[in-house]
mmCIF file of C-alpha atoms in Angstrom:
data_model
loop_
_atom_site.group_PDB
_atom_site.id
_atom_site.type_symbol
_atom_site.label_atom_id
_atom_site.label_comp_id
_atom_site.label_asym_id
_atom_site.label_seq_id
_atom_site.Cartn_x
_atom_site.Cartn_y
_atom_site.Cartn_z
ATOM 1 C CA MET I 1 -3.564 5.703 -48.669
ATOM 2 C CA LYS I 2 -6.161 2.668 -47.118
ATOM 3 C CA GLY I 3 -4.933 1.090 -44.891
ATOM 4 C CA SER I 4 -1.319 2.865 -44.207
ATOM 5 C CA ILE I 5 -0.491 3.238 -41.046
ATOM 6 C CA SER I 6 0.734 6.751 -39.441
ATOM 7 C CA PRO I 7 4.539 7.508 -39.120
ATOM 8 C CA THR I 8 4.305 6.843 -35.175
ATOM 9 C CA VAL I 9 2.335 4.394 -34.343
ATOM 10 C CA ALA I 10 4.076 1.891 -37.077
ATOM 11 C CA SER I 11 7.630 3.532 -35.756
ATOM 12 C CA SER I 12 6.471 2.700 -31.926
ATOM 13 C CA MET I 13 5.806 -0.512 -33.353
ATOM 14 C CA SER I 14 8.862 -1.297 -34.597
ATOM 15 C CA ASP I 15 10.056 -0.473 -31.517
ATOM 16 C CA HIS I 16 8.632 -2.848 -28.772
ATOM 17 C CA GLU I 17 8.849 -5.322 -31.693
ATOM 18 C CA LYS I 18 12.426 -5.321 -32.179
ATOM 19 C CA GLU I 19 13.459 -5.684 -28.223
ATOM 20 C CA SER I 20 11.634 -9.153 -27.276
ATOM 21 C CA THR I 21 9.799 -9.500 -24.014
ATOM 22 C CA SER I 22 11.494 -11.717 -22.239
ATOM 23 C CA THR I 23 14.770 -9.388 -23.368
ATOM 24 C CA ARG I 24 11.949 -5.801 -22.655
ATOM 25 C CA ALA I 25 11.746 -7.695 -18.673
ATOM 26 C CA ALA I 26 16.246 -8.246 -17.740
ATOM 27 C CA ARG I 27 16.655 -4.198 -19.072
ATOM 28 C CA LYS I 28 14.262 -3.301 -16.633
ATOM 29 C CA THR I 29 14.466 -6.054 -13.933
ATOM 30 C CA LYS I 30 17.807 -4.748 -14.061
ATOM 31 C CA ASN I 31 16.717 -1.462 -14.049
ATOM 32 C CA VAL I 32 15.182 -1.342 -10.639
ATOM 33 C CA PHE I 33 18.258 -3.050 -9.451
ATOM 34 C CA GLN I 34 20.807 -0.372 -10.211
ATOM 35 C CA GLN I 35 17.676 1.993 -9.109
ATOM 36 C CA VAL I 36 17.398 0.060 -5.493
ATOM 37 C CA LEU I 37 21.420 0.105 -5.084
ATOM 38 C CA GLY I 38 21.455 3.827 -5.754
ATOM 39 C CA CYS I 39 18.700 4.404 -2.367
ATOM 40 C CA PHE I 40 20.706 2.126 -0.707
ATOM 41 C CA LYS I 41 24.189 4.106 -1.253
ATOM 42 C CA LYS I 42 22.449 8.006 -0.625
ATOM 43 C CA SER I 43 20.760 7.050 2.412
ATOM 44 C CA ASP I 44 23.772 7.348 4.720
ATOM 45 C CA HIS I 45 24.352 10.005 3.286
ATOM 46 C CA MET I 46 21.244 11.655 3.426
ATOM 47 C CA THR I 47 20.608 10.779 7.008
ATOM 48 C CA LYS I 48 24.401 12.657 7.887
ATOM 49 C CA ILE I 49 22.616 15.296 6.255
ATOM 50 C CA LYS I 50 19.274 15.278 8.246
ATOM 51 C CA TYR I 51 21.080 14.895 11.045
ATOM 52 C CA LYS I 52 23.437 17.511 10.099
ATOM 53 C CA GLU I 53 20.871 19.734 9.545
ATOM 54 C CA HIS I 54 19.259 19.300 13.380
ATOM 55 C CA LEU I 55 23.096 19.839 14.708
ATOM 56 C CA ILE I 56 22.486 23.346 12.528
ATOM 57 C CA ALA I 57 19.433 24.012 14.411
ATOM 58 C CA LYS I 58 20.427 22.409 17.171
ATOM 59 C CA ARG I 59 23.866 25.006 17.346
ATOM 60 C CA LYS I 60 21.453 28.359 16.792
ATOM 61 C CA ARG I 61 18.520 27.767 19.760
ATOM 62 C CA GLU I 62 22.272 27.061 22.258
ATOM 63 C CA PHE I 63 23.355 30.477 20.862
ATOM 64 C CA GLY I 64 20.190 32.316 21.580
ATOM 65 C CA VAL I 65 20.243 30.751 25.182
ATOM 66 C CA ASP I 66 24.261 31.299 25.402
ATOM 67 C CA TYR I 67 24.011 34.910 24.198
ATOM 68 C CA ILE I 68 20.664 35.746 26.144
ATOM 69 C CA ASN I 69 22.353 34.688 29.213
ATOM 70 C CA LEU I 70 25.282 36.778 28.190
ATOM 71 C CA VAL I 71 23.396 39.461 27.871
ATOM 72 C CA GLN I 72 21.868 38.701 31.641
ATOM 73 C CA LYS I 73 25.230 38.989 32.880
ATOM 74 C CA ASN I 74 26.345 42.443 31.359
ATOM 75 C CA ALA I 75 29.030 40.995 29.624
ATOM 76 C CA SER I 76 31.569 42.807 27.106
ATOM 77 C CA GLU I 77 31.359 43.509 23.462
ATOM 78 C CA GLN I 78 34.349 41.282 23.306
ATOM 79 C CA GLU I 79 32.323 37.925 24.990
ATOM 80 C CA LEU I 80 29.181 38.479 23.293
ATOM 81 C CA ARG I 81 30.730 38.949 19.816
ATOM 82 C CA GLN I 82 33.261 35.431 20.721
ATOM 83 C CA GLU I 83 29.938 33.827 21.321
ATOM 84 C CA LYS I 84 28.639 34.309 17.933
ATOM 85 C CA GLU I 85 31.452 33.933 16.121
ATOM 86 C CA GLY I 86 31.882 30.398 18.010
ATOM 87 C CA CYS I 87 28.234 29.526 16.655
ATOM 88 C CA LEU I 88 29.203 30.960 12.743
ATOM 89 C CA ARG I 89 32.637 28.674 12.750
ATOM 90 C CA ASP I 90 30.597 25.613 13.656
ATOM 91 C CA VAL I 91 27.663 27.025 11.416
ATOM 92 C CA ASP I 92 29.957 26.985 9.030
ATOM 93 C CA ARG I 93 31.875 23.870 9.578
ATOM 94 C CA LEU I 94 28.396 21.983 9.150
ATOM 95 C CA ILE I 95 27.476 23.228 6.525
ATOM 96 C CA ARG I 96 30.350 22.254 4.271
ATOM 97 C CA GLU I 97 29.813 19.178 6.095
ATOM 98 C CA ILE I 98 26.723 18.744 4.221
ATOM 99 C CA LYS I 99 27.862 19.655 0.715
ATOM 100 C CA ASP I 100 30.885 17.430 0.637
ATOM 101 C CA LEU I 101 28.057 15.360 2.313
ATOM 102 C CA GLU I 102 25.789 16.619 -1.392
ATOM 103 C CA THR I 103 28.580 16.052 -3.863
ATOM 104 C CA LYS I 104 29.055 12.189 -2.790
ATOM 105 C CA VAL I 105 25.198 11.683 -3.153
ATOM 106 C CA GLU I 106 25.169 13.802 -6.504
ATOM 107 C CA ARG I 107 28.164 10.984 -7.384
ATOM 108 C CA VAL I 108 25.691 8.312 -6.525
ATOM 109 C CA ASP I 109 23.206 8.967 -8.653
ATOM 110 C CA VAL I 110 25.500 9.837 -12.049
ATOM 111 C CA GLU I 111 26.537 6.455 -11.628
ATOM 112 C CA THR I 112 23.385 5.402 -10.571
ATOM 113 C CA ARG I 113 22.045 6.875 -13.760
ATOM 114 C CA SER I 114 25.340 5.468 -16.067
ATOM 115 C CA LYS I 115 23.792 2.141 -14.967
ATOM 116 C CA ILE I 116 20.522 2.012 -15.946
ATOM 117 C CA ARG I 117 19.976 0.686 -19.885
ATOM 118 C CA ARG I 118 17.369 2.641 -21.999
ATOM 119 C CA GLU I 119 14.840 0.843 -24.250
ATOM 120 C CA PRO I 120 17.047 0.812 -27.404
ATOM 121 C CA SER I 121 15.804 3.188 -30.165
ATOM 122 C CA PHE I 122 15.491 0.983 -33.521
ATOM 123 C CA SER I 123 15.427 3.242 -36.797
ATOM 124 C CA THR I 124 12.507 1.608 -39.750
ATOM 125 C CA PRO I 125 11.514 2.586 -42.507
ATOM 126 C CA THR I 126 7.391 2.878 -42.590
ATOM 127 C CA ILE I 127 5.205 2.405 -44.844
ATOM 128 C CA GLU I 128 4.203 5.403 -46.256
ATOM 129 C CA GLU I 129 7.451 5.317 -46.565
ATOM 130 C CA THR I 130 8.522 2.611 -48.325
ATOM 131 C CA ASP I 131 5.773 2.744 -50.739
ATOM 132 C CA ALA I 132 7.405 6.094 -52.479
#
């Protein structure tokens, strides 16, 4: 058909024509605000996660130094085992705390995504559909 517009072009044109420029700008501004707010809410948790990861690495280094010192002092198997178990307990506690923080970050992500307003979709017949 001469002069007919393809369905994809016609539908994309109608989507942008239906949402006014001011409405689209307001929606996008609110979405940016929600995303920034979500980033701020997550930043405290993310900082704590990085700090706890640092503490894990620090504790592992301390364990290595302490363990070597015990070996050099000819410590008993019991003392070596206690040192190892103490380190594992500390690292496990920090890992649990990190997982709790990651859960909080995920909740903030879900909350932020739920507040984002998507571009409305309009179902209008295309030119080819009305000619038939």
